[in-house]
Structure formats: structure tokens, C-alpha cells
CSV table of C-alpha atoms in Angstrom, one decimal:
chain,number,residue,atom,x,y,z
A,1074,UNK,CA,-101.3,-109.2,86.4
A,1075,UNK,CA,-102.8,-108.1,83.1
A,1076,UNK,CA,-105.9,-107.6,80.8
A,1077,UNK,CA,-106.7,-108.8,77.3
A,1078,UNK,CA,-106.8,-105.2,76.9
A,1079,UNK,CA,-102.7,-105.6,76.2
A,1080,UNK,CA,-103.5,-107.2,72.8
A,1081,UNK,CA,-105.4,-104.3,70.9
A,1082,UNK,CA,-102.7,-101.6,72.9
A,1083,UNK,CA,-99.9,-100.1,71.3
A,1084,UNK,CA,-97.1,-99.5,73.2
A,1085,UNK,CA,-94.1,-97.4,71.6
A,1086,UNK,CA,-91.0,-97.2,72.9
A,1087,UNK,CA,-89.8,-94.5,70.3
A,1088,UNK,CA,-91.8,-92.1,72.4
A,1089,UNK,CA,-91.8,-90.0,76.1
A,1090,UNK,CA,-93.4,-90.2,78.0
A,1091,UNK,CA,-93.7,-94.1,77.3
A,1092,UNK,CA,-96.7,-94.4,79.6
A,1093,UNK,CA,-98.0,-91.1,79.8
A,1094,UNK,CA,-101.0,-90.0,82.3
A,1095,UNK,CA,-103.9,-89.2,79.7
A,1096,UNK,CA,-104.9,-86.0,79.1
A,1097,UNK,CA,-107.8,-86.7,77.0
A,1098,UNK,CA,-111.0,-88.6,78.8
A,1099,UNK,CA,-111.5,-91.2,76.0
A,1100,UNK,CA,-107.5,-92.2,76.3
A,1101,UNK,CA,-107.7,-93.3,80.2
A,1102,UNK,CA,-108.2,-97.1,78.1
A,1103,UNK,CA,-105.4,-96.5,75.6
A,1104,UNK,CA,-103.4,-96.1,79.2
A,1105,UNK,CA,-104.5,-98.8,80.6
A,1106,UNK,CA,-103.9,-101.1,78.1
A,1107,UNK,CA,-100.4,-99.8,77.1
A,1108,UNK,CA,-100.1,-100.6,81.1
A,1109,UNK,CA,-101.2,-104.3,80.9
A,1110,UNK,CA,-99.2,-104.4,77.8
A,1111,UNK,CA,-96.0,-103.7,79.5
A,1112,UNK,CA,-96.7,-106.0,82.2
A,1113,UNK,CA,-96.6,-109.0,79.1
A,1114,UNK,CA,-93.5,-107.6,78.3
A,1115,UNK,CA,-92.0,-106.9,81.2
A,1116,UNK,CA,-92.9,-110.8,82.6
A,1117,UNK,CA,-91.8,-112.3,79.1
A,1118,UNK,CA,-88.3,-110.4,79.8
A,1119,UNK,CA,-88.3,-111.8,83.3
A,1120,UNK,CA,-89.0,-115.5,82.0
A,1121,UNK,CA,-85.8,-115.2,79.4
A,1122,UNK,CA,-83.1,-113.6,81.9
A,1123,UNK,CA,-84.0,-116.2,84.6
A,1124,UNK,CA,-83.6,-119.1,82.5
A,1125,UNK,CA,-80.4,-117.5,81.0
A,1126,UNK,CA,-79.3,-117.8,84.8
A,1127,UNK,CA,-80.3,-121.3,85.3
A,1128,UNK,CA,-83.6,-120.6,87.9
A,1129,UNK,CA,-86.5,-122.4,88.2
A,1130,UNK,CA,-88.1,-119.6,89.1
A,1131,UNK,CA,-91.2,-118.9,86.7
A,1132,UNK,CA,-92.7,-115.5,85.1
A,1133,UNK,CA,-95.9,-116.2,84.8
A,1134,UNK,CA,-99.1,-113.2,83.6
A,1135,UNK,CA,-102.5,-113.6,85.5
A,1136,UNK,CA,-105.7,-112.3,83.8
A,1137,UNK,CA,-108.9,-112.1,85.8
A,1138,UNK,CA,-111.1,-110.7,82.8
A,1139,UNK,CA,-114.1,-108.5,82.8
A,1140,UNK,CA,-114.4,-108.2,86.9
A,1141,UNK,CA,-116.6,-105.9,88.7
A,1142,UNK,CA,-113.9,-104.0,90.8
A,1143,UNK,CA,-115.2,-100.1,90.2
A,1144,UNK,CA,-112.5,-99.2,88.1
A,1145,UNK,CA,-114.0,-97.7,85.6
A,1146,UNK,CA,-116.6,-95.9,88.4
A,1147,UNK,CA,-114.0,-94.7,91.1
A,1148,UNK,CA,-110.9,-92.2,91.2
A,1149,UNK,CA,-110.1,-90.7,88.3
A,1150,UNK,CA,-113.3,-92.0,86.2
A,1151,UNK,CA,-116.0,-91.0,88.9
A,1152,UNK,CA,-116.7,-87.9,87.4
A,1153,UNK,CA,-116.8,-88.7,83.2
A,1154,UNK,CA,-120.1,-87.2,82.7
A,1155,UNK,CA,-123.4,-89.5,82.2
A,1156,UNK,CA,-122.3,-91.6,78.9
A,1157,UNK,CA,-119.5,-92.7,81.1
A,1158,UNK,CA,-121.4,-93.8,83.9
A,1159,UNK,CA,-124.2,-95.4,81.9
A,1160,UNK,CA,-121.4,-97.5,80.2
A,1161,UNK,CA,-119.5,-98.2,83.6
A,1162,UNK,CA,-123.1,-99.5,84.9
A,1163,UNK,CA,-123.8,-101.8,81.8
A,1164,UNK,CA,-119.7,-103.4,82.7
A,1165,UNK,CA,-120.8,-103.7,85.8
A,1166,UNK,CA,-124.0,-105.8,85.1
A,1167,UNK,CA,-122.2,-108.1,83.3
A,1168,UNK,CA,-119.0,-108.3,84.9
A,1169,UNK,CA,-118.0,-111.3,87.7
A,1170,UNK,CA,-118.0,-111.0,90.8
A,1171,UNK,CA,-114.0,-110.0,92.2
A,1172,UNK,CA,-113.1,-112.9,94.0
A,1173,UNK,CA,-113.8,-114.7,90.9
A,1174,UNK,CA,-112.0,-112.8,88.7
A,1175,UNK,CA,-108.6,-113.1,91.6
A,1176,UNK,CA,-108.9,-116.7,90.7
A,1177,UNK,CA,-106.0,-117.0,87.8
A,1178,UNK,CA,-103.8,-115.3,90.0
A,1179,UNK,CA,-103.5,-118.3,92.8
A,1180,UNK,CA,-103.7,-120.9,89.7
A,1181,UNK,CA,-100.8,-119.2,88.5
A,1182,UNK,CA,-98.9,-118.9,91.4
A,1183,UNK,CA,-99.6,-122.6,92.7
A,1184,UNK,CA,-99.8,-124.9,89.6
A,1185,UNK,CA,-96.0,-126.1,89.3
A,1186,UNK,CA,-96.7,-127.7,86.0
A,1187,UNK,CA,-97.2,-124.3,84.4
A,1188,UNK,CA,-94.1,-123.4,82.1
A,1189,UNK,CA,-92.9,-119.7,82.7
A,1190,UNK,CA,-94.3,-117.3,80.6
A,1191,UNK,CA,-97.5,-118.6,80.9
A,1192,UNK,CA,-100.6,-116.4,80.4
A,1193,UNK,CA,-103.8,-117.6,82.6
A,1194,UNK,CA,-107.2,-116.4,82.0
A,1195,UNK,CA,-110.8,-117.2,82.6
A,1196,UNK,CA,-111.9,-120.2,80.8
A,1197,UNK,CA,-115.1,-118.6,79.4
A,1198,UNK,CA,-116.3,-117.1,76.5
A,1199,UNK,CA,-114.4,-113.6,75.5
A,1200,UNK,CA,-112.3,-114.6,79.3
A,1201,UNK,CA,-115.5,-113.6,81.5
A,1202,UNK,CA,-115.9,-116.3,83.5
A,1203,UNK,CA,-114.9,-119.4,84.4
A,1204,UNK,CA,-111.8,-121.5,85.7
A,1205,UNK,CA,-108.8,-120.3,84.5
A,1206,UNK,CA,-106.4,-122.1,82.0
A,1207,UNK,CA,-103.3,-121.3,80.5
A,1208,UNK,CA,-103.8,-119.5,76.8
A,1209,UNK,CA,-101.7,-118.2,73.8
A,1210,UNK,CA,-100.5,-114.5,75.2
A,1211,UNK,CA,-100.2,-113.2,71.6
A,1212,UNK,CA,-97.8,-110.9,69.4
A,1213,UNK,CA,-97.3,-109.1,72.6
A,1214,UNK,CA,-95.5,-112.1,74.3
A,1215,UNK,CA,-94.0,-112.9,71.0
A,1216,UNK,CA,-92.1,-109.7,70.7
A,1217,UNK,CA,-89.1,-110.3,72.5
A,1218,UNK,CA,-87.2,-107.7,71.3
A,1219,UNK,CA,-89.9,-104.7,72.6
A,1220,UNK,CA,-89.7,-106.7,75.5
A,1221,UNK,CA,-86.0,-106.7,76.0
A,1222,UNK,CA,-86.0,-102.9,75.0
A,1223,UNK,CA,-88.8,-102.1,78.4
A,1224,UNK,CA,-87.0,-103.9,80.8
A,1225,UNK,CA,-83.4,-102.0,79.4
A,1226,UNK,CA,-85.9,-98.8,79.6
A,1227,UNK,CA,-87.2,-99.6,83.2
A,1228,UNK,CA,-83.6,-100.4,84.7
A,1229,UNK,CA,-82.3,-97.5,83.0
A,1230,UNK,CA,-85.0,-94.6,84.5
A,1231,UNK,CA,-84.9,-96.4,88.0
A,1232,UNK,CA,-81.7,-97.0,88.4
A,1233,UNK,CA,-82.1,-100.9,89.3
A,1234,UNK,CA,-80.7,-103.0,87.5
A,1235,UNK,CA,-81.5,-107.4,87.1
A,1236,UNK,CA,-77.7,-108.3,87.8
A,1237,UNK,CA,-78.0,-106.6,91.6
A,1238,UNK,CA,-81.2,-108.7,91.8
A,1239,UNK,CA,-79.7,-112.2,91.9
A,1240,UNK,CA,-79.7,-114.2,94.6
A,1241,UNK,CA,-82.4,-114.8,97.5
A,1242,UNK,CA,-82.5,-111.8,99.6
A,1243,UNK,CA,-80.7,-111.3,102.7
A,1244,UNK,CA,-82.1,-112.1,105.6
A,1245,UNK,CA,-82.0,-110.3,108.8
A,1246,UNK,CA,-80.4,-110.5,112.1
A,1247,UNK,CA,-83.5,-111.3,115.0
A,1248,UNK,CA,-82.7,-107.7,116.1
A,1249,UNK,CA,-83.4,-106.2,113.0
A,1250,UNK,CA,-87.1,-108.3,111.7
A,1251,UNK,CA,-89.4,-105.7,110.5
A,1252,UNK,CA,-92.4,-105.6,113.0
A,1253,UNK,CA,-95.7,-104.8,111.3
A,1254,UNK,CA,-98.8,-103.5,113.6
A,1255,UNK,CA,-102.7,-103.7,112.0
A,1256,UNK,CA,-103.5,-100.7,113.9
């Protein structure tokens, strides 16, 4: 998952804390688009080391666009003074509905005719509404090297690497199957 916020993020590497929590109100954006931004990367990365190993497996980004989920009204934005709610209001008004704006994800997950390192989004104007279709990801997806310099970031700080990733995953005896309860 990511935003079209990833394309007007800058994300630099050269710098700790790479993602850092914001300390400053109007940065909680800059954040979250650096975020999104290293999700592009981090899927493009994916896309290139599994088709160095020969999968078919696919990388593919889901957008859902301007969707009314609360984000910018709940947590750590409920409380970011009356500009800030006014603004969160006037997303909200013209924001879609959520299960519209889950809809790329399933369209990318189920449409085998997407190539990896697809980018879905909304259809619509500015990626609001409407049925999603693969688009141009942008410079972001472009950049393989930032790319390739995340994901050597990432395995490096936790200690996971993508060579101990190969393979399906094992599968357990009967006696040991998780149980799950929905208490």
C-alpha cells in the first residue's frame, strides 16, 4: 500500500533517523509521505530480486487515494488545534467512502495480467474515485538504486535478510497448527 503523497516526498537515505517520528505538527505529512515513499521503493526492490531468482511471484503498490478513514482526525492528529480540524473536515467531505478506496488493493492482488511493479490507483480525476487501473508510479519507482540502498538499509537494522526468505514457508506438523480464537 501507498499514496500519491510518495511522489512530492523526499526521502534521504544520507540521514538518521531515515523515517523519523515528527516533532513538528506541520511535518506529520512530510512523514507520511517519506512512508508511502518507501513502500514504492521497497516493492520495486522486491519486483527486481524475485525476478533475479526466477519467481512468478509479483510486487505489486495499491493506492486507494483521497479516502475517508479518520487519519488525519484520530491518534496523533486529534488534538492539532482548530485549523487542523477544519481542514481534516473539508478531506473528509470530499473524500470516498473506505471500502471504495480498499478497492485497488483486491485488483491488485487478483488481476494476473498485471506485471510486477505495477502501481494501481483510482481511475478518477487527481486518483479520488473510481475503478482502479494500473498507472506510471513515477521517479520514485524509477530510482532503482535508492531503492536497492532501503531494502540493504532495512535488512541491515533488522537483521533479516532476502536470501533466508526463499522458499515457501515451512509448514507445520498437525500437532503444531496455530489455533486462533475470536474471543
Amino acid at each position: 500500500m501507498s499514496s500519491e503523497q510518495h511522489r512530492v516526498s523526499r526521502l534521504d537515505l544520507d540521514r538518521e533517523p531515515y523515517l523519523p517520528r515528527s516533532r513538528r505538527a506541520g511535518d506529520s505529512l512530510g512523514v507520511y509521505g517519506r512512508s508511502k515513499q518507501a513502500n514504492v521503493y521497497l516493492a520495486a526492490e522486491l519486483q527486481r530480486l524475485v525476478q533475479i531468482a526466477g519467481s512468478t511471484l509479483r510486487s505489486v503498490v495499491a493506492v486507494p487515494g483521497l479516502t475517508g478513514t479518520g487519519v488525519l482526525s484520530r491518534g496523533a492528529n486529534a488534538d492539532r488545534g482548530h485549523t487542523w480540524t477544519m481542514l481534516a473536515s473539508l478531506v473528509h467531505l470530499v473524500a470516498k467512502r473506505v471500502a471504495q478506496g480498499a478497492w485497488p488493493l483486491p485488483y491488485a492482488v487478483t488481476d494476473e495480467s498485471l506485471p510486477g511493479d505495477a502501481h494501481i490507483v483510482p481511475s478518477g480525476p487527481l486518483q479520488g474515485f473510481g475503478r482502479p487501473v494500473p498507472r506510471d508510479a513515477g521517479r520514485t519507482a524509477r530510482d532503482r538504486g535508492a531503492a536497492r540502498r532501503l531494502w540493504e538499509l532495512s535488512e541491515r537494522l533488522t537483521g533479516v535478510h532476502h536470501g533466508e526468505l526463499a522458499g515457501p514457508p515451512p509448514v507445520p506438523e498437525a500437532d503444531e497448527a496455530p489455533t486462533f480464537s475470536l474471543r
